Amino acid sequence: MEFTERKRWAFLGLPFTFTIYTVREDLITVQEGFLSKKENDCYMYKVQDVELIRTFWERIFGIGTVKCYTGDTTDKELYLRHIKNSKAVKDFILEASEEARMKRRTMNMLNIGAQDLSDLDPDD
């Protein structure tokens, strides 16, 4: 499955921008620019969490912003701004990122409330 969405104006949700988001099962690609093009990719297994942001005006015009928290070096937070089908895209990214991590056998470890071992005296 693949989603290709164009960034839209927040006003009326019109697609008069030169930013295209492509979300595939293994990769998220952001293409920006008209004369000077910039392309940024993020592997799906690097996506750690996804957030859907829909302001009042975005809800009125049927668009939303998907915020991806990634382990990527270029973009720690990857935004897919003002896109249609934002809820479906968010759900797809969540499922595809989990599948990609399972395929690559990567684990995301959290250190919650663990003691910092660097402060301990090795003689104790």
PDB file of C-alpha atoms in Angstrom, residues 53-112:
ATOM      1  CA  ILE A  53      -2.472  17.137  15.081  1.00  0.00           C
ATOM      2  CA  ARG A  54      -5.674  18.720  13.785  1.00  0.00           C
ATOM      3  CA  THR A  55      -6.357  22.348  14.590  1.00  0.00           C
ATOM      4  CA  PHE A  56      -9.837  23.804  14.431  1.00  0.00           C
ATOM      5  CA  TRP A  57      -9.319  25.114  10.872  1.00  0.00           C
ATOM      6  CA  GLU A  58      -7.711  21.872   9.720  1.00  0.00           C
ATOM      7  CA  ARG A  59     -10.737  19.936  10.947  1.00  0.00           C
ATOM      8  CA  ILE A  60     -13.082  22.305   9.090  1.00  0.00           C
ATOM      9  CA  PHE A  61     -11.183  21.856   5.806  1.00  0.00           C
ATOM     10  CA  GLY A  62     -10.641  18.096   6.250  1.00  0.00           C
ATOM     11  CA  ILE A  63      -6.859  18.116   6.606  1.00  0.00           C
ATOM     12  CA  GLY A  64      -4.375  17.371   9.376  1.00  0.00           C
ATOM     13  CA  THR A  65      -0.696  17.212  10.311  1.00  0.00           C
ATOM     14  CA  VAL A  66       1.050  13.920  11.084  1.00  0.00           C
ATOM     15  CA  LYS A  67       4.096  14.223  13.351  1.00  0.00           C
ATOM     16  CA  CYS A  68       6.512  11.264  13.339  1.00  0.00           C
ATOM     17  CA  TYR A  69       9.084  10.879  16.104  1.00  0.00           C
ATOM     18  CA  THR A  70      12.039   9.126  14.496  1.00  0.00           C
ATOM     19  CA  GLY A  71      15.505   7.870  15.217  1.00  0.00           C
ATOM     20  CA  ASP A  72      16.697   9.435  11.957  1.00  0.00           C
ATOM     21  CA  THR A  73      19.744  11.723  12.081  1.00  0.00           C
ATOM     22  CA  THR A  74      18.399  14.390   9.710  1.00  0.00           C
ATOM     23  CA  ASP A  75      14.906  14.727  11.193  1.00  0.00           C
ATOM     24  CA  LYS A  76      14.144  13.722  14.778  1.00  0.00           C
ATOM     25  CA  GLU A  77      10.601  14.974  14.200  1.00  0.00           C
ATOM     26  CA  LEU A  78       9.236  14.475  10.693  1.00  0.00           C
ATOM     27  CA  TYR A  79       6.119  16.503   9.844  1.00  0.00           C
ATOM     28  CA  LEU A  80       3.630  15.700   7.097  1.00  0.00           C
ATOM     29  CA  ARG A  81       1.836  19.049   7.180  1.00  0.00           C
ATOM     30  CA  HIS A  82      -1.715  19.821   6.102  1.00  0.00           C
ATOM     31  CA  ILE A  83      -2.529  16.566   4.276  1.00  0.00           C
ATOM     32  CA  LYS A  84      -5.833  14.945   3.419  1.00  0.00           C
ATOM     33  CA  ASN A  85      -6.536  11.485   4.871  1.00  0.00           C
ATOM     34  CA  SER A  86      -4.294  12.345   7.817  1.00  0.00           C
ATOM     35  CA  LYS A  87      -5.934   9.805  10.149  1.00  0.00           C
ATOM     36  CA  ALA A  88      -5.502   6.966   7.633  1.00  0.00           C
ATOM     37  CA  VAL A  89      -1.873   7.983   6.999  1.00  0.00           C
ATOM     38  CA  LYS A  90      -1.133   8.058  10.752  1.00  0.00           C
ATOM     39  CA  ASP A  91      -2.658   4.613  11.280  1.00  0.00           C
ATOM     40  CA  PHE A  92      -0.778   3.228   8.273  1.00  0.00           C
ATOM     41  CA  ILE A  93       2.559   4.592   9.540  1.00  0.00           C
ATOM     42  CA  LEU A  94       1.970   3.089  13.001  1.00  0.00           C
ATOM     43  CA  GLU A  95       1.255  -0.369  11.601  1.00  0.00           C
ATOM     44  CA  ALA A  96       3.955  -0.272   8.922  1.00  0.00           C
ATOM     45  CA  SER A  97       6.634   0.932  11.342  1.00  0.00           C
ATOM     46  CA  GLU A  98       5.830  -1.898  13.751  1.00  0.00           C
ATOM     47  CA  GLU A  99       5.975  -4.451  10.922  1.00  0.00           C
ATOM     48  CA  ALA A 100       9.268  -2.995   9.660  1.00  0.00           C
ATOM     49  CA  ARG A 101      10.815  -3.254  13.132  1.00  0.00           C
ATOM     50  CA  MET A 102       9.656  -6.869  13.409  1.00  0.00           C
ATOM     51  CA  LYS A 103      11.105  -7.719   9.977  1.00  0.00           C
ATOM     52  CA  ARG A 104      14.465  -6.148  10.807  1.00  0.00           C
ATOM     53  CA  ARG A 105      14.345  -7.555  14.332  1.00  0.00           C
ATOM     54  CA  THR A 106      15.094  -4.182  15.867  1.00  0.00           C
ATOM     55  CA  MET A 107      13.926  -3.343  19.353  1.00  0.00           C
ATOM     56  CA  ASN A 108      13.252   0.026  20.881  1.00  0.00           C
ATOM     57  CA  MET A 109      14.491  -0.040  24.467  1.00  0.00           C
ATOM     58  CA  LEU A 110      13.295   2.495  27.011  1.00  0.00           C
ATOM     59  CA  ASN A 111      15.223   3.287  30.153  1.00  0.00           C
ATOM     60  CA  ILE A 112      12.474   4.172  32.616  1.00  0.00           C
TER      61      ILE A 112
END
